[in-house]
Amino acid sequence: MMSGSELTFGVAEFIAYLNQTLEVAYPFVSVEGELSNFRVSKNRWVYFDLKDEAESAALKCFAVIYALPGPLEDGMRVRVSGSPRLHPMYNFSFQVQQIVPVGDGSLKKAADLLRAKLEAEGLFEESRKRSLPSFPRRIALITAGQSAAYADFIKIAGARWGNLTVEHYDVLVQGDESPRQVVAALQAVNGSAEPVEAVVLIRGGGSAEDLAAFSDERVVRAVAASRVPTLVAIGHEIDLSLAELAADVRASTPSNAAELLLPDRGDERRHVTTISRQLDENLNTYIAQKRQDVMSLSKRLDERLNTVLDSAKERIYRTGQLLDVLDPHRPLTLGYALVHATDGLVVRSVSAVSPGDEIAIELADGTIGATTTGVKHKGGTS
Amino acid sequence: MTKRTIDYAATLAELETVLTKLQDGETSLDQAIALHKKGKELVASLDDYLKDADIIVKRQVAGEQ
């Protein structure tokens, strides 16, 4: 402790005092420099030096692996954020809480390294890709609420389809805080009790640094892990983020995302109208066919009736002919005669008449009245 | 409103099934007329659904932002 007018500390006490001073002076600072001697120990602890371009100064840094944005390597320019600390055994180091690659070269390098790593894990495999719903009714949209990307998506979505509920997650789409917010939104979407049918993650164009959040390992993994099908459009057509590679479907722009996700109302109307017309045509064709069937049946009935009539006529004709042959008056034309008693009955035997009986003799052309003068049986008796 | 309650994809699929049944020629005239009527009702529902469709935006918060 202190003695006399000078401050005298014990070693541990001095280190603790110094750390307190550092904490007050630099609770959270960012330092930018080039990575050097980067190494990971036991897959948990990360050690590296941060150097100036002129390599005139080096800052020893320490971090846990979770602070890494993705694979890093020596030579990359990064911005580290955290606090300085003097360790009782390992001297001075910068305790890093966050590391972000900076500058186009470093960002590209970081993205290339991460891409190779995630590709090896199969996160970008085509076989993982799922299709989007044909007519989504509820979707999640993750983007900045004030962005042109948001406005474009909503405008195109409304023009194309409508009938859509958009669960909007307003997130930062650039900067160090962006990945955490995007991941939190993706987790909220997937953790919802009423899952949406698709999740759309969009952002407009920008510099490589502006778009870096969408190549952040946490974001890429969250996109790949999403149970809800994902549609991602980041930047312009030429920009390609790792989140887009991990997505089920990639769109070239936010407007294109709305076009890919939603059907066109006009096309659908035309489709429904076509089916409606086909319904009418099919029923009309069906009825015409049935009418044709009835006509055909009617014709067959007519034909059948005519056949029956012809057959009946033929039978009548033949019967008539037979009747003619059997007509008892027919022999009268040959000179035979029929004898009728007064009661009109034909006299079939001489026994039926007696002398004096009136009889009528019927010939072919008329009847002769006569009186029986005598009756003679065959064989001579009278 | 009917528009909000139908499932567009399911209704469209039902309409296409009705059309297929009507086309297969195995139905009786009564069935064909009933199918046509059903089809026209589905067309009306789909037409209604496609009219004046709006987007509803609901703001969501994902934990601490």
Short mmCIF file of C-alpha atoms in Angstrom, two decimals:
data_model
loop_
_atom_site.label_atom_id
_atom_site.label_comp_id
_atom_site.label_asym_id
_atom_site.label_seq_id
_atom_site.Cartn_x
_atom_site.Cartn_y
_atom_site.Cartn_z
CA MET A 1 0.00 0.00 0.00
CA MET A 2 0.93 3.61 0.09
CA SER A 3 3.80 4.64 2.33
CA GLY A 4 5.05 8.17 2.94
CA SER A 5 4.39 10.75 0.25
CA GLU A 6 4.99 8.33 -2.65
CA LEU A 7 2.50 5.76 -3.89
CA THR A 8 3.91 2.32 -3.51
CA PHE A 9 1.90 -0.73 -4.58
CA GLY A 10 2.23 -4.39 -4.39
CA VAL A 11 2.56 -5.95 -7.89
CA ALA A 12 -0.90 -7.50 -8.05
CA GLU A 13 -2.36 -4.41 -6.46
CA PHE A 14 -0.68 -2.15 -9.00
CA ILE A 15 -1.88 -4.28 -11.91
CA ALA A 16 -5.46 -4.17 -10.55
CA TYR A 17 -5.18 -0.39 -10.05
CA LEU A 18 -3.84 0.06 -13.57
CA ASN A 19 -6.65 -2.09 -15.02
CA GLN A 20 -9.20 0.03 -13.18
CA THR A 21 -7.66 3.14 -14.69
CA LEU A 22 -7.70 1.58 -18.16
CA GLU A 23 -11.32 0.55 -17.75
CA VAL A 24 -12.30 4.09 -16.90
CA ALA A 25 -10.19 5.65 -19.64
CA TYR A 26 -10.94 3.09 -22.41
CA PRO A 27 -14.06 1.10 -21.54
CA PHE A 28 -14.63 0.16 -25.20
CA VAL A 29 -12.41 1.31 -28.02
CA SER A 30 -11.81 0.30 -31.62
CA VAL A 31 -8.39 -0.08 -33.20
CA GLU A 32 -7.74 -0.67 -36.87
CA GLY A 33 -4.68 -2.44 -38.23
CA GLU A 34 -3.27 -5.43 -40.06
CA LEU A 35 -3.49 -8.98 -38.71
CA SER A 36 -0.24 -10.69 -37.89
CA ASN A 37 0.69 -13.92 -36.08
CA PHE A 38 -2.95 -14.95 -36.15
CA ARG A 39 -3.51 -18.30 -34.43
CA VAL A 40 -6.34 -20.22 -32.78
CA SER A 41 -5.59 -22.32 -29.71
CA LYS A 42 -7.66 -25.36 -28.73
CA ASN A 43 -10.34 -24.18 -31.12
CA ARG A 44 -11.33 -21.65 -28.48
CA TRP A 45 -8.73 -18.94 -27.86
CA VAL A 46 -7.55 -16.56 -30.56
CA TYR A 47 -4.21 -14.72 -30.43
CA PHE A 48 -2.88 -12.22 -32.92
CA ASP A 49 -0.95 -8.98 -33.28
CA LEU A 50 -2.41 -5.87 -34.81
CA LYS A 51 0.18 -3.87 -36.73
CA ASP A 52 0.42 -0.55 -38.47
CA GLU A 53 1.16 -0.54 -42.19
CA ALA A 54 4.67 0.64 -41.47
CA GLU A 55 4.94 -2.15 -38.88
CA SER A 56 6.24 0.48 -36.51
CA ALA A 57 3.89 -0.65 -33.76
CA ALA A 58 2.20 -3.90 -32.75
CA LEU A 59 -0.69 -4.49 -30.37
CA LYS A 60 -1.05 -7.94 -28.81
CA CYS A 61 -4.64 -9.05 -28.95
CA PHE A 62 -6.66 -11.83 -27.38
CA ALA A 63 -10.20 -13.01 -28.18
CA VAL A 64 -12.50 -15.98 -27.81
CA ILE A 65 -13.37 -17.69 -31.06
CA TYR A 66 -16.99 -16.52 -30.96
CA ALA A 67 -15.81 -12.96 -31.62
CA LEU A 68 -14.54 -13.94 -35.07
CA PRO A 69 -16.70 -12.87 -38.02
CA GLY A 70 -15.41 -15.91 -39.94
CA PRO A 71 -12.04 -17.28 -41.03
CA LEU A 72 -9.25 -14.69 -40.94
CA GLU A 73 -5.61 -14.79 -41.90
CA ASP A 74 -2.49 -12.71 -41.62
CA GLY A 75 -2.31 -9.62 -43.78
CA MET A 76 -6.01 -8.82 -43.58
CA ARG A 77 -6.99 -5.37 -42.37
CA VAL A 78 -9.42 -5.51 -39.45
CA ARG A 79 -11.06 -3.26 -36.92
CA VAL A 80 -11.04 -4.75 -33.44
CA SER A 81 -13.23 -3.45 -30.64
CA GLY A 82 -12.78 -4.16 -26.96
CA SER A 83 -10.72 -2.95 -24.05
CA PRO A 84 -7.05 -2.94 -23.07
CA ARG A 85 -5.98 -5.02 -20.11
CA LEU A 86 -2.82 -5.86 -18.25
CA HIS A 87 -2.73 -9.54 -17.31
CA PRO A 88 -0.87 -10.45 -14.07
CA MET A 89 1.04 -13.21 -15.90
CA TYR A 90 0.84 -12.50 -19.63
CA ASN A 91 1.44 -8.78 -19.71
CA PHE A 92 -0.49 -6.28 -21.76
CA SER A 93 -3.07 -7.36 -24.35
CA PHE A 94 -6.12 -6.01 -26.05
CA GLN A 95 -9.21 -8.02 -25.05
CA VAL A 96 -11.16 -8.21 -28.27
CA GLN A 97 -14.95 -8.46 -28.25
CA GLN A 98 -15.53 -7.91 -31.93
CA ILE A 99 -13.44 -8.20 -35.11
CA VAL A 100 -14.57 -6.79 -38.42
CA PRO A 101 -12.59 -6.97 -41.67
CA VAL A 102 -12.27 -3.54 -43.26
CA GLY A 103 -11.32 -2.39 -46.74
CA ASP A 104 -12.44 -4.08 -49.93
CA GLY A 105 -9.38 -6.33 -50.14
CA SER A 106 -9.79 -7.69 -46.63
CA LEU A 107 -13.52 -8.07 -46.94
CA LYS A 108 -13.11 -10.03 -50.15
CA LYS A 109 -10.39 -12.14 -48.60
CA ALA A 110 -12.53 -12.80 -45.53
CA ALA A 111 -15.52 -13.66 -47.70
CA ASP A 112 -13.37 -15.98 -49.86
CA LEU A 113 -12.04 -17.79 -46.80
CA LEU A 114 -15.50 -18.12 -45.29
CA ARG A 115 -16.99 -19.20 -48.59
CA ALA A 116 -14.43 -22.00 -48.93
CA LYS A 117 -15.08 -23.11 -45.36
CA LEU A 118 -18.87 -23.11 -45.65
CA GLU A 119 -18.74 -24.67 -49.09
CA ALA A 120 -16.74 -27.53 -47.62
CA GLU A 121 -19.48 -27.94 -45.01
CA GLY A 122 -22.06 -28.21 -47.79
CA LEU A 123 -24.05 -25.10 -46.85
CA PHE A 124 -24.36 -24.00 -50.46
CA GLU A 125 -25.29 -27.41 -51.90
CA GLU A 126 -28.02 -27.35 -54.54
CA SER A 127 -29.58 -30.42 -52.92
CA ARG A 128 -30.38 -28.32 -49.83
CA LYS A 129 -32.42 -25.82 -51.81
CA ARG A 130 -36.17 -25.85 -51.27
CA SER A 131 -38.78 -24.27 -53.46
CA LEU A 132 -40.83 -21.26 -52.44
CA PRO A 133 -44.61 -21.53 -51.92
CA SER A 134 -46.68 -20.86 -55.07
CA PHE A 135 -49.19 -18.51 -53.45
CA PRO A 136 -47.78 -17.32 -50.13
CA ARG A 137 -50.22 -15.68 -47.73
CA ARG A 138 -47.87 -14.83 -44.86
CA ILE A 139 -44.21 -14.05 -45.22
CA ALA A 140 -41.49 -12.45 -43.12
CA LEU A 141 -39.48 -9.57 -44.52
CA ILE A 142 -36.15 -8.73 -42.92
CA THR A 143 -34.73 -5.40 -44.00
CA ALA A 144 -34.42 -1.78 -42.93
CA GLY A 145 -37.85 -0.17 -42.75
CA GLN A 146 -36.65 3.12 -44.20
CA SER A 147 -34.74 1.58 -47.08
CA ALA A 148 -35.46 1.75 -50.79
CA ALA A 149 -35.25 -2.04 -50.79
CA TYR A 150 -38.22 -2.22 -48.41
CA ALA A 151 -40.23 0.31 -50.43
CA ASP A 152 -39.44 -1.47 -53.73
CA PHE A 153 -40.39 -4.87 -52.37
CA ILE A 154 -43.71 -3.71 -50.90
CA LYS A 155 -44.55 -1.74 -54.06
CA ILE A 156 -43.85 -4.63 -56.44
CA ALA A 157 -45.53 -7.14 -54.11
CA GLY A 158 -48.70 -5.02 -54.01
CA ALA A 159 -48.70 -4.52 -57.76
CA ARG A 160 -48.24 -8.21 -58.48
CA TRP A 161 -50.34 -9.98 -55.91
CA GLY A 162 -51.59 -8.46 -52.67
CA ASN A 163 -53.50 -10.82 -50.37
CA LEU A 164 -50.33 -10.96 -48.40
CA THR A 165 -49.47 -10.38 -44.78
CA VAL A 166 -45.90 -9.21 -44.37
CA GLU A 167 -44.33 -9.68 -40.94
CA HIS A 168 -41.67 -6.98 -41.13
CA TYR A 169 -38.52 -7.19 -39.01
CA ASP A 170 -36.86 -3.79 -39.10
CA VAL A 171 -33.11 -4.37 -38.83
CA LEU A 172 -29.91 -2.55 -39.52
CA VAL A 173 -28.55 -3.75 -42.85
CA GLN A 174 -25.02 -2.49 -42.46
CA GLY A 175 -22.52 -1.93 -39.73
CA ASP A 176 -21.18 -4.03 -36.89
CA GLU A 177 -24.57 -4.41 -35.23
CA SER A 178 -26.32 -5.60 -38.38
CA PRO A 179 -25.40 -9.33 -38.28
CA ARG A 180 -26.70 -9.72 -34.73
CA GLN A 181 -30.01 -8.09 -35.61
CA VAL A 182 -30.44 -10.10 -38.81
CA VAL A 183 -29.67 -13.34 -36.96
CA ALA A 184 -32.10 -12.40 -34.16
CA ALA A 185 -34.80 -11.70 -36.76
CA LEU A 186 -34.19 -15.04 -38.52
CA GLN A 187 -34.37 -16.82 -35.18
CA ALA A 188 -37.60 -15.01 -34.30
CA VAL A 189 -39.10 -15.97 -37.66
CA ASN A 190 -38.19 -19.62 -37.14
CA GLY A 191 -39.27 -19.62 -33.52
CA SER A 192 -42.71 -18.22 -34.21
CA ALA A 193 -45.70 -20.28 -33.05
CA GLU A 194 -47.33 -19.52 -36.40
CA PRO A 195 -44.53 -19.94 -38.92
CA VAL A 196 -44.65 -17.86 -42.07
CA GLU A 197 -44.42 -19.55 -45.47
CA ALA A 198 -41.20 -17.84 -46.58
CA VAL A 199 -38.66 -15.42 -45.20
CA VAL A 200 -37.25 -12.68 -47.41
CA LEU A 201 -33.95 -10.99 -46.58
CA ILE A 202 -33.15 -7.98 -48.74
CA ARG A 203 -30.89 -4.98 -48.96
CA GLY A 204 -30.15 -2.49 -51.72
CA GLY A 205 -26.79 -1.84 -53.32
CA GLY A 206 -23.72 -0.49 -51.57
CA SER A 207 -19.99 -0.86 -51.19
CA ALA A 208 -18.42 -4.18 -50.23
CA GLU A 209 -18.17 -2.89 -46.67
CA ASP A 210 -21.85 -1.86 -46.67
CA LEU A 211 -22.87 -5.37 -47.75
CA ALA A 212 -20.44 -7.18 -45.45
CA ALA A 213 -23.10 -8.15 -42.90
CA PHE A 214 -24.61 -10.52 -45.44
CA SER A 215 -21.36 -12.44 -45.76
CA ASP A 216 -20.98 -12.62 -41.99
CA GLU A 217 -20.69 -16.24 -40.85
CA ARG A 218 -23.45 -15.87 -38.25
CA VAL A 219 -25.88 -14.52 -40.84
CA VAL A 220 -24.93 -17.13 -43.44
CA ARG A 221 -25.37 -19.97 -40.95
CA ALA A 222 -28.70 -18.56 -39.76
CA VAL A 223 -29.94 -18.39 -43.36
CA ALA A 224 -28.77 -21.97 -44.01
CA ALA A 225 -30.37 -23.20 -40.78
CA SER A 226 -33.74 -21.57 -41.40
CA ARG A 227 -36.61 -24.05 -41.36
CA VAL A 228 -38.71 -21.52 -43.24
CA PRO A 229 -37.69 -21.34 -46.94
CA THR A 230 -35.43 -18.37 -47.60
CA LEU A 231 -35.27 -15.84 -50.41
CA VAL A 232 -32.30 -13.47 -50.28
CA ALA A 233 -31.46 -10.49 -52.47
CA ILE A 234 -28.52 -8.33 -51.49
CA GLY A 235 -27.29 -5.37 -53.49
CA HIS A 236 -27.35 -5.24 -57.25
CA GLU A 237 -27.23 -8.11 -59.68
CA ILE A 238 -23.42 -8.18 -59.76
CA ASP A 239 -23.10 -8.38 -55.97
CA LEU A 240 -23.12 -11.86 -54.51
CA SER A 241 -23.16 -12.30 -50.75
CA LEU A 242 -22.64 -15.59 -48.96
CA ALA A 243 -26.14 -15.31 -47.47
CA GLU A 244 -27.48 -15.47 -51.04
CA LEU A 245 -25.46 -18.62 -51.69
CA ALA A 246 -26.92 -20.21 -48.57
CA ALA A 247 -30.48 -19.17 -49.40
CA ASP A 248 -33.01 -21.50 -50.98
CA VAL A 249 -33.60 -18.93 -53.71
CA ARG A 250 -31.49 -15.94 -54.68
CA ALA A 251 -32.96 -12.87 -56.33
CA SER A 252 -30.87 -10.30 -58.16
CA THR A 253 -32.53 -7.26 -56.53
CA PRO A 254 -35.22 -6.60 -53.89
CA SER A 255 -37.75 -5.93 -56.69
CA ASN A 256 -36.76 -9.20 -58.34
CA ALA A 257 -37.34 -10.93 -54.98
CA ALA A 258 -40.97 -9.77 -55.01
CA GLU A 259 -41.29 -10.97 -58.62
CA LEU A 260 -39.87 -14.40 -57.81
CA LEU A 261 -41.94 -14.86 -54.66
CA LEU A 262 -45.33 -13.67 -55.81
CA PRO A 263 -47.44 -14.61 -58.82
CA ASP A 264 -48.77 -11.91 -61.10
CA ARG A 265 -52.42 -11.10 -60.42
CA GLY A 266 -53.05 -10.41 -64.13
CA ASP A 267 -51.62 -13.80 -65.12
CA GLU A 268 -53.76 -15.49 -62.48
CA ARG A 269 -56.88 -13.68 -63.64
CA ARG A 270 -56.22 -14.83 -67.20
CA HIS A 271 -55.65 -18.37 -65.97
CA VAL A 272 -58.93 -18.40 -64.02
CA THR A 273 -60.77 -16.86 -66.98
CA THR A 274 -59.38 -19.56 -69.26
CA ILE A 275 -60.57 -22.30 -66.91
CA SER A 276 -63.96 -20.61 -66.64
CA ARG A 277 -64.26 -20.61 -70.44
CA GLN A 278 -63.18 -24.24 -70.58
CA LEU A 279 -65.90 -25.08 -68.02
CA ASP A 280 -68.52 -23.51 -70.33
CA GLU A 281 -67.09 -25.12 -73.45
CA ASN A 282 -66.92 -28.51 -71.82
CA LEU A 283 -70.49 -28.35 -70.57
CA ASN A 284 -71.71 -27.17 -73.98
CA THR A 285 -69.76 -29.92 -75.70
CA TYR A 286 -71.14 -32.39 -73.20
CA ILE A 287 -74.71 -31.24 -73.76
CA ALA A 288 -74.22 -31.27 -77.56
CA GLN A 289 -72.89 -34.80 -77.29
CA LYS A 290 -75.85 -35.88 -75.17
CA ARG A 291 -78.22 -34.22 -77.65
CA GLN A 292 -76.49 -36.12 -80.43
CA ASP A 293 -76.93 -39.32 -78.40
CA VAL A 294 -80.66 -38.59 -77.99
CA MET A 295 -81.03 -37.85 -81.71
CA SER A 296 -79.23 -41.05 -82.53
CA LEU A 297 -81.46 -42.97 -80.14
CA SER A 298 -84.57 -41.35 -81.63
CA LYS A 299 -83.44 -42.32 -85.12
CA ARG A 300 -82.87 -45.89 -84.01
CA LEU A 301 -86.31 -45.92 -82.39
CA ASP A 302 -87.87 -44.69 -85.66
CA GLU A 303 -85.99 -47.30 -87.62
CA ARG A 304 -87.04 -50.02 -85.23
CA LEU A 305 -90.66 -48.91 -85.31
CA ASN A 306 -90.63 -48.90 -89.11
CA THR A 307 -89.19 -52.39 -89.10
CA VAL A 308 -91.91 -53.58 -86.74
CA LEU A 309 -94.58 -51.86 -88.84
CA ASP A 310 -93.21 -53.34 -92.06
CA SER A 311 -93.20 -56.75 -90.48
CA ALA A 312 -96.79 -56.32 -89.26
CA LYS A 313 -97.87 -55.14 -92.70
CA GLU A 314 -96.28 -58.18 -94.27
CA ARG A 315 -98.08 -60.45 -91.83
CA ILE A 316 -101.40 -58.78 -92.52
CA TYR A 317 -100.84 -59.08 -96.25
CA ARG A 318 -100.01 -62.77 -95.96
CA THR A 319 -102.98 -63.38 -93.67
CA GLY A 320 -105.20 -61.58 -96.15
CA GLN A 321 -103.93 -63.79 -98.90
CA LEU A 322 -104.62 -66.85 -96.77
CA LEU A 323 -108.09 -65.58 -95.98
CA ASP A 324 -108.72 -65.15 -99.67
CA VAL A 325 -107.70 -68.75 -100.27
CA LEU A 326 -109.92 -69.95 -97.43
CA ASP A 327 -112.90 -67.77 -98.34
CA PRO A 328 -115.97 -70.12 -98.47
CA HIS A 329 -117.51 -67.95 -101.21
CA ARG A 330 -114.53 -68.46 -103.49
CA PRO A 331 -115.90 -71.84 -104.89
CA LEU A 332 -119.14 -70.01 -105.80
CA THR A 333 -117.28 -68.35 -108.67
CA LEU A 334 -116.71 -71.82 -110.08
CA GLY A 335 -120.46 -72.55 -110.11
CA TYR A 336 -120.90 -74.05 -106.68
CA ALA A 337 -123.80 -72.87 -104.50
CA LEU A 338 -124.48 -72.54 -100.78
CA VAL A 339 -127.93 -73.49 -99.52
CA HIS A 340 -129.25 -71.58 -96.55
CA ALA A 341 -132.21 -72.45 -94.39
CA THR A 342 -134.68 -69.75 -93.38
CA ASP A 343 -132.60 -69.11 -90.22
CA GLY A 344 -129.65 -68.21 -92.47
CA LEU A 345 -127.57 -71.25 -91.52
CA VAL A 346 -125.93 -73.26 -94.25
CA VAL A 347 -127.76 -76.48 -94.96
CA ARG A 348 -125.15 -79.17 -94.64
CA SER A 349 -127.49 -82.20 -94.88
CA VAL A 350 -130.70 -83.03 -96.67
CA SER A 351 -132.00 -84.03 -93.26
CA ALA A 352 -132.06 -80.40 -92.30
CA VAL A 353 -134.88 -79.60 -94.72
CA SER A 354 -138.24 -81.07 -95.47
CA PRO A 355 -140.39 -80.76 -98.55
CA GLY A 356 -142.08 -77.39 -98.55
CA ASP A 357 -139.27 -75.64 -96.58
CA GLU A 358 -138.20 -72.29 -97.91
CA ILE A 359 -134.48 -72.22 -98.73
CA ALA A 360 -132.09 -69.68 -100.25
CA ILE A 361 -129.53 -70.73 -102.84
CA GLU A 362 -126.50 -68.47 -102.77
CA LEU A 363 -124.45 -68.16 -105.92
CA ALA A 364 -121.38 -66.01 -106.60
CA ASP A 365 -123.43 -63.10 -107.86
CA GLY A 366 -126.61 -63.39 -105.75
CA THR A 367 -129.23 -65.52 -104.05
CA ILE A 368 -132.10 -67.50 -105.43
CA GLY A 369 -135.17 -68.06 -103.26
CA ALA A 370 -136.66 -71.59 -103.58
CA THR A 371 -139.08 -74.05 -101.98
CA THR A 372 -138.06 -77.63 -101.31
CA THR A 373 -140.14 -79.96 -103.39
CA GLY A 374 -138.52 -83.10 -102.28
CA VAL A 375 -135.67 -84.53 -100.30
CA LYS A 376 -133.67 -87.48 -101.39
CA HIS A 377 -130.83 -89.05 -99.41
CA LYS A 378 -127.96 -90.57 -101.17
CA GLY A 379 -128.81 -94.19 -101.61
CA GLY A 380 -132.47 -93.51 -102.51
CA THR A 381 -134.43 -92.92 -99.27
CA SER A 382 -136.58 -89.77 -99.14
CA MET B 1 -65.42 -11.48 -46.65
CA THR B 2 -65.02 -14.59 -48.79
CA LYS B 3 -61.90 -13.13 -50.35
CA ARG B 4 -59.96 -13.29 -47.16
CA THR B 5 -61.04 -16.73 -46.10
CA ILE B 6 -60.32 -18.88 -49.14
CA ASP B 7 -57.07 -20.66 -49.69
CA TYR B 8 -56.21 -19.55 -53.23
CA ALA B 9 -53.94 -22.49 -54.04
CA ALA B 10 -56.43 -25.07 -52.70
CA THR B 11 -59.37 -23.40 -54.43
CA LEU B 12 -57.51 -23.26 -57.74
CA ALA B 13 -56.57 -26.94 -57.37
CA GLU B 14 -60.23 -27.80 -56.67
CA LEU B 15 -61.30 -25.86 -59.76
CA GLU B 16 -58.80 -27.75 -61.91
CA THR B 17 -60.10 -31.05 -60.48
CA VAL B 18 -63.68 -30.03 -61.32
CA LEU B 19 -62.62 -29.21 -64.88
CA THR B 20 -60.83 -32.56 -65.26
CA LYS B 21 -63.91 -34.43 -64.01
CA LEU B 22 -66.09 -32.50 -66.41
CA GLN B 23 -63.74 -33.41 -69.26
CA ASP B 24 -63.52 -37.14 -68.56
CA GLY B 25 -66.94 -37.91 -70.08
CA GLU B 26 -67.81 -40.43 -67.39
CA THR B 27 -70.27 -38.19 -65.59
CA SER B 28 -74.01 -38.13 -66.00
CA LEU B 29 -75.69 -35.01 -67.35
CA ASP B 30 -76.92 -34.12 -63.85
CA GLN B 31 -73.40 -34.52 -62.49
CA ALA B 32 -71.95 -32.47 -65.36
CA ILE B 33 -74.38 -29.63 -64.67
CA ALA B 34 -73.58 -29.80 -60.94
CA LEU B 35 -69.83 -29.79 -61.68
CA HIS B 36 -70.24 -26.79 -63.96
CA LYS B 37 -72.16 -24.94 -61.25
CA LYS B 38 -69.52 -25.80 -58.66
CA GLY B 39 -66.76 -24.71 -61.06
CA LYS B 40 -68.46 -21.36 -61.66
CA GLU B 41 -68.76 -20.80 -57.89
CA LEU B 42 -65.03 -21.50 -57.50
CA VAL B 43 -64.24 -19.12 -60.38
CA ALA B 44 -66.28 -16.41 -58.63
CA SER B 45 -64.39 -16.99 -55.37
CA LEU B 46 -61.03 -16.79 -57.13
CA ASP B 47 -62.08 -13.67 -59.06
CA ASP B 48 -63.17 -12.07 -55.83
CA TYR B 49 -59.90 -13.02 -54.16
CA LEU B 50 -57.92 -11.39 -56.96
CA LYS B 51 -59.87 -8.13 -56.76
CA ASP B 52 -58.58 -5.20 -54.75
CA ALA B 53 -56.01 -7.28 -52.93
CA ASP B 54 -53.98 -5.39 -50.37
CA ILE B 55 -50.79 -6.04 -48.51
CA ILE B 56 -50.94 -5.92 -44.74
CA VAL B 57 -47.67 -5.08 -43.06
CA LYS B 58 -47.21 -6.04 -39.40
CA ARG B 59 -44.21 -4.69 -37.59
CA GLN B 60 -42.31 -7.34 -35.67
CA VAL B 61 -39.55 -7.04 -33.13
CA ALA B 62 -36.90 -9.71 -32.85
CA GLY B 63 -35.69 -9.55 -29.24
CA GLU B 64 -33.45 -6.68 -28.25
CA GLN B 65 -32.45 -4.53 -31.23
#
